[in-house]
């Protein structure tokens, strides 16, 4: 049943979510469970959750674990909620809990040995000098979570289908396209990631890509995540993430190259990051280790951080290039809730971000 105070007990509120990445799917999941029977959700996207080889959206290529990206209050709250949600999902088999070692090559500061996330993760402790690889000055270890996007995204879609969420494969060029689909009393949720840069009616030029190149390998001896800090202006970053399945699969990275739109594989980069990781994880030299594939994805970042907010947009959009009926039709205002710009932290902030969107939606829903 709809939540108390809802606008209508008989007619569900129509919602169009633009974007079928992890953010859009998770928002649909939270709305479906919090507003049971009170919403009619359609997800509209060019790329769907089972398009797992598409380089046009980031979700299939993500590391999809919890990793520290630096402290920011709102992001921390989102990630704490998300970490706890994933932690409680271990019984599904979709979530794997693994130790995570972060090494520090320079003289450590207090933020290295007592970082902001020590109370977010589980079983945190500093590493002893005996546990450090050669050349490292400090480090920490804790338990983190990881999921496999190739299984998690289809699982989310399957869940949503049981909730009655509809999926429409379509590339939308303007917010007008979404408004026509949802109707004048509907709500649009914009989870377009990098698409927010070009979607007419949004055109957020603060959105930019961060190129990530990785390797998927079969390395059954690997049981832990490992990471080093970002290295230099070139955007190299060293990390390794075991995945819950298939058995023995690990993600090796990587790059963190801002404003780089290139989705082709650079094999010199691949060799360099593999060789770097071998220094810290010699078990990768095992005869059982085999490279499966090379990947490149574009993390959808935004200057100033993610955008989660309500905007009342006047439709139809009136632009100089629009002629005829578009500019002659009567205008009306519609709520648009934006949720994009999460960069490399989409999975690890997804449930918390979706709860924020649901809180905004609740106000819209109750005040209709």
mmCIF file of N, CA and C in Angstrom, residues 184-264:
data_model
loop_
_atom_site.group_PDB
_atom_site.id
_atom_site.type_symbol
_atom_site.label_atom_id
_atom_site.label_comp_id
_atom_site.label_asym_id
_atom_site.label_seq_id
_atom_site.Cartn_x
_atom_site.Cartn_y
_atom_site.Cartn_z
ATOM 1 N N UNK A 184 1.591 14.295 -17.591
ATOM 2 C CA UNK A 184 1.734 15.592 -16.925
ATOM 3 C C UNK A 184 1.746 15.488 -15.401
ATOM 4 N N UNK A 185 1.232 14.400 -14.829
ATOM 5 C CA UNK A 185 1.217 14.255 -13.371
ATOM 6 C C UNK A 185 2.325 13.327 -12.875
ATOM 7 N N UNK A 186 3.248 13.024 -13.744
ATOM 8 C CA UNK A 186 4.300 12.078 -13.379
ATOM 9 C C UNK A 186 5.524 12.739 -12.771
ATOM 10 N N UNK A 187 6.527 11.910 -12.518
ATOM 11 C CA UNK A 187 7.810 12.340 -11.966
ATOM 12 C C UNK A 187 8.913 11.718 -12.809
ATOM 13 N N UNK A 188 9.907 12.516 -13.160
ATOM 14 C CA UNK A 188 11.076 12.036 -13.891
ATOM 15 C C UNK A 188 12.246 11.935 -12.924
ATOM 16 N N UNK A 189 12.974 10.831 -13.005
ATOM 17 C CA UNK A 189 14.218 10.685 -12.241
ATOM 18 C C UNK A 189 15.356 10.530 -13.230
ATOM 19 N N UNK A 190 16.297 11.442 -13.155
ATOM 20 C CA UNK A 190 17.398 11.506 -14.102
ATOM 21 C C UNK A 190 18.628 10.822 -13.520
ATOM 22 N N UNK A 191 18.854 9.578 -13.950
ATOM 23 C CA UNK A 191 20.025 8.808 -13.514
ATOM 24 C C UNK A 191 20.872 8.469 -14.734
ATOM 25 N N UNK A 192 21.177 9.491 -15.525
ATOM 26 C CA UNK A 192 21.805 9.286 -16.833
ATOM 27 C C UNK A 192 23.325 9.260 -16.802
ATOM 28 N N UNK A 193 23.955 9.426 -15.644
ATOM 29 C CA UNK A 193 25.413 9.357 -15.547
ATOM 30 C C UNK A 193 26.068 10.331 -16.521
ATOM 31 N N UNK A 194 26.958 9.842 -17.384
ATOM 32 C CA UNK A 194 27.605 10.739 -18.352
ATOM 33 C C UNK A 194 26.607 11.368 -19.313
ATOM 34 N N UNK A 195 25.457 10.720 -19.494
ATOM 35 C CA UNK A 195 24.437 11.262 -20.382
ATOM 36 C C UNK A 195 23.877 12.589 -19.921
ATOM 37 N N UNK A 196 24.056 12.918 -18.629
ATOM 38 C CA UNK A 196 23.568 14.198 -18.125
ATOM 39 C C UNK A 196 24.300 15.371 -18.776
ATOM 40 N N UNK A 197 25.436 15.106 -19.354
ATOM 41 C CA UNK A 197 26.187 16.163 -20.031
ATOM 42 C C UNK A 197 25.512 16.604 -21.323
ATOM 43 N N UNK A 198 24.824 15.682 -21.995
ATOM 44 C CA UNK A 198 24.260 15.984 -23.310
ATOM 45 C C UNK A 198 22.739 15.943 -23.362
ATOM 46 N N UNK A 199 22.067 15.430 -22.349
ATOM 47 C CA UNK A 199 20.613 15.349 -22.367
ATOM 48 C C UNK A 199 20.029 16.760 -22.364
ATOM 49 N N UNK A 200 19.290 17.092 -23.411
ATOM 50 C CA UNK A 200 18.718 18.439 -23.538
ATOM 51 C C UNK A 200 17.738 18.675 -22.394
ATOM 52 N N UNK A 201 17.908 19.789 -21.724
ATOM 53 C CA UNK A 201 17.131 20.097 -20.543
ATOM 54 C C UNK A 201 17.933 19.921 -19.273
ATOM 55 N N UNK A 202 19.081 19.214 -19.386
ATOM 56 C CA UNK A 202 20.012 19.065 -18.268
ATOM 57 C C UNK A 202 21.354 19.705 -18.644
ATOM 58 N N UNK A 203 22.030 19.112 -19.643
ATOM 59 C CA UNK A 203 23.254 19.679 -20.240
ATOM 60 C C UNK A 203 24.238 20.181 -19.188
ATOM 61 N N UNK A 204 24.559 19.295 -18.267
ATOM 62 C CA UNK A 204 25.442 19.633 -17.151
ATOM 63 C C UNK A 204 26.895 19.468 -17.587
ATOM 64 N N UNK A 205 27.562 20.585 -17.867
ATOM 65 C CA UNK A 205 28.941 20.538 -18.337
ATOM 66 C C UNK A 205 29.941 20.287 -17.210
ATOM 67 N N UNK A 206 29.456 20.140 -15.989
ATOM 68 C CA UNK A 206 30.327 19.749 -14.887
ATOM 69 C C UNK A 206 30.564 18.237 -14.868
ATOM 70 N N UNK A 207 29.832 17.511 -15.695
ATOM 71 C CA UNK A 207 29.985 16.056 -15.792
ATOM 72 C C UNK A 207 31.174 15.731 -16.691
ATOM 73 N N UNK A 208 31.985 14.786 -16.285
ATOM 74 C CA UNK A 208 33.153 14.397 -17.071
ATOM 75 C C UNK A 208 33.488 12.924 -16.826
ATOM 76 N N UNK A 209 34.207 12.288 -17.750
ATOM 77 C CA UNK A 209 34.572 10.877 -17.570
ATOM 78 C C UNK A 209 35.905 10.724 -16.834
ATOM 79 N N UNK A 210 36.021 9.607 -16.133
ATOM 80 C CA UNK A 210 37.314 9.163 -15.600
ATOM 81 C C UNK A 210 37.564 7.781 -16.190
ATOM 82 N N UNK A 211 38.540 7.703 -17.079
ATOM 83 C CA UNK A 211 38.798 6.446 -17.789
ATOM 84 C C UNK A 211 39.427 5.415 -16.854
ATOM 85 N N UNK A 212 38.829 4.219 -16.848
ATOM 86 C CA UNK A 212 39.370 3.127 -16.058
ATOM 87 C C UNK A 212 39.678 1.930 -16.928
ATOM 88 N N UNK A 213 40.920 1.492 -16.913
ATOM 89 C CA UNK A 213 41.326 0.290 -17.652
ATOM 90 C C UNK A 213 41.666 -0.802 -16.648
ATOM 91 N N UNK A 214 41.141 -2.008 -16.888
ATOM 92 C CA UNK A 214 41.343 -3.117 -15.967
ATOM 93 C C UNK A 214 41.590 -4.412 -16.721
ATOM 94 N N UNK A 215 41.967 -5.426 -15.975
ATOM 95 C CA UNK A 215 42.152 -6.779 -16.495
ATOM 96 C C UNK A 215 41.329 -7.730 -15.630
ATOM 97 N N UNK A 216 40.603 -8.634 -16.260
ATOM 98 C CA UNK A 216 39.968 -9.738 -15.534
ATOM 99 C C UNK A 216 40.865 -10.965 -15.703
ATOM 100 N N UNK A 217 41.238 -11.555 -14.574
ATOM 101 C CA UNK A 217 42.108 -12.727 -14.613
ATOM 102 C C UNK A 217 41.517 -13.848 -13.770
ATOM 103 N N UNK A 218 41.878 -15.070 -14.127
ATOM 104 C CA UNK A 218 41.587 -16.219 -13.278
ATOM 105 C C UNK A 218 42.813 -16.431 -12.408
ATOM 106 N N UNK A 219 42.670 -16.161 -11.104
ATOM 107 C CA UNK A 219 43.796 -16.263 -10.171
ATOM 108 C C UNK A 219 43.261 -16.820 -8.851
ATOM 109 N N UNK A 220 43.020 -18.122 -8.782
ATOM 110 C CA UNK A 220 42.319 -18.707 -7.630
ATOM 111 C C UNK A 220 43.067 -18.568 -6.307
ATOM 112 N N UNK A 221 44.380 -18.287 -6.348
ATOM 113 C CA UNK A 221 45.115 -18.123 -5.094
ATOM 114 C C UNK A 221 44.851 -16.782 -4.421
ATOM 115 N N UNK A 222 44.282 -15.836 -5.161
ATOM 116 C CA UNK A 222 44.064 -14.492 -4.636
ATOM 117 C C UNK A 222 42.804 -14.476 -3.775
ATOM 118 N N UNK A 223 42.954 -14.072 -2.518
ATOM 119 C CA UNK A 223 41.831 -14.059 -1.577
ATOM 120 C C UNK A 223 41.594 -12.682 -0.958
ATOM 121 N N UNK A 224 42.392 -11.681 -1.331
ATOM 122 C CA UNK A 224 42.306 -10.370 -0.711
ATOM 123 C C UNK A 224 42.300 -9.260 -1.754
ATOM 124 N N UNK A 225 41.702 -8.129 -1.385
ATOM 125 C CA UNK A 225 41.875 -6.893 -2.155
ATOM 126 C C UNK A 225 43.199 -6.251 -1.741
ATOM 127 N N UNK A 226 43.829 -5.608 -2.712
ATOM 128 C CA UNK A 226 45.064 -4.867 -2.454
ATOM 129 C C UNK A 226 44.975 -3.545 -3.195
ATOM 130 N N UNK A 227 45.465 -2.472 -2.583
ATOM 131 C CA UNK A 227 45.458 -1.174 -3.268
ATOM 132 C C UNK A 227 46.615 -0.322 -2.799
ATOM 133 N N UNK A 228 47.077 0.538 -3.731
ATOM 134 C CA UNK A 228 48.049 1.585 -3.443
ATOM 135 C C UNK A 228 47.424 2.912 -3.843
ATOM 136 N N UNK A 229 47.923 4.024 -3.310
ATOM 137 C CA UNK A 229 47.361 5.332 -3.679
ATOM 138 C C UNK A 229 47.565 5.643 -5.153
ATOM 139 N N UNK A 230 46.774 6.625 -5.636
ATOM 140 C CA UNK A 230 46.893 7.127 -7.001
ATOM 141 C C UNK A 230 48.309 7.634 -7.225
ATOM 142 N N UNK A 231 48.878 7.286 -8.382
ATOM 143 C CA UNK A 231 50.274 7.603 -8.663
ATOM 144 C C UNK A 231 50.390 8.600 -9.804
ATOM 145 N N UNK A 232 50.768 9.829 -9.474
ATOM 146 C CA UNK A 232 51.156 10.793 -10.493
ATOM 147 C C UNK A 232 50.025 11.319 -11.340
ATOM 148 N N UNK A 233 50.382 12.274 -12.227
ATOM 149 C CA UNK A 233 49.383 12.957 -13.055
ATOM 150 C C UNK A 233 48.841 12.061 -14.160
ATOM 151 N N UNK A 234 49.550 10.962 -14.461
ATOM 152 C CA UNK A 234 49.098 10.084 -15.538
ATOM 153 C C UNK A 234 47.876 9.277 -15.187
ATOM 154 N N UNK A 235 47.551 9.216 -13.895
ATOM 155 C CA UNK A 235 46.322 8.546 -13.495
ATOM 156 C C UNK A 235 46.454 7.056 -13.279
ATOM 157 N N UNK A 236 47.661 6.546 -12.981
ATOM 158 C CA UNK A 236 47.806 5.131 -12.659
ATOM 159 C C UNK A 236 47.416 4.892 -11.208
ATOM 160 N N UNK A 237 46.700 3.814 -10.972
ATOM 161 C CA UNK A 237 46.352 3.407 -9.621
ATOM 162 C C UNK A 237 46.390 1.888 -9.582
ATOM 163 N N UNK A 238 46.992 1.344 -8.531
ATOM 164 C CA UNK A 238 47.193 -0.099 -8.444
ATOM 165 C C UNK A 238 46.188 -0.709 -7.481
ATOM 166 N N UNK A 239 45.426 -1.696 -7.972
ATOM 167 C CA UNK A 239 44.486 -2.386 -7.095
ATOM 168 C C UNK A 239 44.145 -3.757 -7.663
ATOM 169 N N UNK A 240 43.631 -4.609 -6.781
ATOM 170 C CA UNK A 240 43.212 -5.954 -7.167
ATOM 171 C C UNK A 240 41.992 -6.309 -6.324
ATOM 172 N N UNK A 241 40.948 -6.837 -6.987
ATOM 173 C CA UNK A 241 39.685 -7.109 -6.297
ATOM 174 C C UNK A 241 39.214 -8.522 -6.658
ATOM 175 N N UNK A 242 39.229 -9.468 -5.713
ATOM 176 C CA UNK A 242 38.612 -10.773 -5.989
ATOM 177 C C UNK A 242 37.102 -10.621 -6.120
ATOM 178 N N UNK A 243 36.520 -11.340 -7.062
ATOM 179 C CA UNK A 243 35.074 -11.271 -7.252
ATOM 180 C C UNK A 243 34.397 -12.502 -6.665
ATOM 181 N N UNK A 244 33.134 -12.349 -6.239
ATOM 182 C CA UNK A 244 32.448 -13.486 -5.623
ATOM 183 C C UNK A 244 32.278 -14.669 -6.558
ATOM 184 N N UNK A 245 32.186 -14.387 -7.851
ATOM 185 C CA UNK A 245 32.043 -15.444 -8.846
ATOM 186 C C UNK A 245 32.320 -14.834 -10.221
ATOM 187 N N UNK A 246 32.644 -15.629 -11.205
ATOM 188 C CA UNK A 246 32.977 -17.058 -11.119
ATOM 189 C C UNK A 246 34.188 -17.302 -10.214
ATOM 190 N N UNK A 247 34.316 -18.534 -9.767
ATOM 191 C CA UNK A 247 35.372 -18.882 -8.822
ATOM 192 C C UNK A 247 36.741 -18.503 -9.370
ATOM 193 N N UNK A 248 37.508 -17.800 -8.552
ATOM 194 C CA UNK A 248 38.882 -17.475 -8.911
ATOM 195 C C UNK A 248 39.057 -16.235 -9.747
ATOM 196 N N UNK A 249 37.978 -15.549 -10.110
ATOM 197 C CA UNK A 249 38.109 -14.353 -10.932
ATOM 198 C C UNK A 249 38.501 -13.150 -10.081
ATOM 199 N N UNK A 250 39.466 -12.381 -10.585
ATOM 200 C CA UNK A 250 39.896 -11.151 -9.918
ATOM 201 C C UNK A 250 39.953 -10.020 -10.942
ATOM 202 N N UNK A 251 39.729 -8.803 -10.455
ATOM 203 C CA UNK A 251 39.847 -7.595 -11.266
ATOM 204 C C UNK A 251 41.155 -6.927 -10.900
ATOM 205 N N UNK A 252 41.974 -6.651 -11.907
ATOM 206 C CA UNK A 252 43.275 -6.010 -11.713
ATOM 207 C C UNK A 252 43.253 -4.641 -12.376
ATOM 208 N N UNK A 253 43.661 -3.624 -11.638
ATOM 209 C CA UNK A 253 43.663 -2.271 -12.205
ATOM 210 C C UNK A 253 44.905 -1.512 -11.799
ATOM 211 N N UNK A 254 45.008 -0.342 -12.311
ATOM 212 C CA UNK A 254 44.118 0.228 -13.270
ATOM 213 C C UNK A 254 44.542 1.661 -13.550
ATOM 214 N N UNK A 255 43.624 2.403 -14.090
ATOM 215 C CA UNK A 255 43.853 3.808 -14.417
ATOM 216 C C UNK A 255 42.728 4.661 -13.837
ATOM 217 N N UNK A 256 43.031 5.942 -13.661
ATOM 218 C CA UNK A 256 42.080 6.917 -13.129
ATOM 219 C C UNK A 256 42.338 8.227 -13.871
ATOM 220 N N UNK A 257 41.980 8.219 -15.165
ATOM 221 C CA UNK A 257 42.360 9.295 -16.082
ATOM 222 C C UNK A 257 41.178 10.225 -16.338
ATOM 223 N N UNK A 258 41.235 11.403 -15.747
ATOM 224 C CA UNK A 258 40.133 12.356 -15.852
ATOM 225 C C UNK A 258 40.050 12.950 -17.249
ATOM 226 N N UNK A 259 38.817 13.145 -17.707
ATOM 227 C CA UNK A 259 38.519 13.764 -19.001
ATOM 228 C C UNK A 259 39.104 12.992 -20.184
ATOM 229 N N UNK A 260 39.290 11.695 -20.014
ATOM 230 C CA UNK A 260 39.772 10.835 -21.099
ATOM 231 C C UNK A 260 38.597 9.981 -21.568
ATOM 232 N N UNK A 261 38.140 10.210 -22.814
ATOM 233 C CA UNK A 261 36.982 9.514 -23.371
ATOM 234 C C UNK A 261 37.366 8.259 -24.158
ATOM 235 N N UNK A 262 38.627 7.906 -24.201
ATOM 236 C CA UNK A 262 39.095 6.791 -25.028
ATOM 237 C C UNK A 262 38.686 5.453 -24.408
ATOM 238 N N UNK A 263 37.917 4.653 -25.145
ATOM 239 C CA UNK A 263 37.477 3.352 -24.639
ATOM 240 C C UNK A 263 38.260 2.182 -25.246
ATOM 241 N N UNK A 264 39.351 2.477 -25.950
ATOM 242 C CA UNK A 264 40.176 1.398 -26.499
ATOM 243 C C UNK A 264 41.197 0.940 -25.454
#
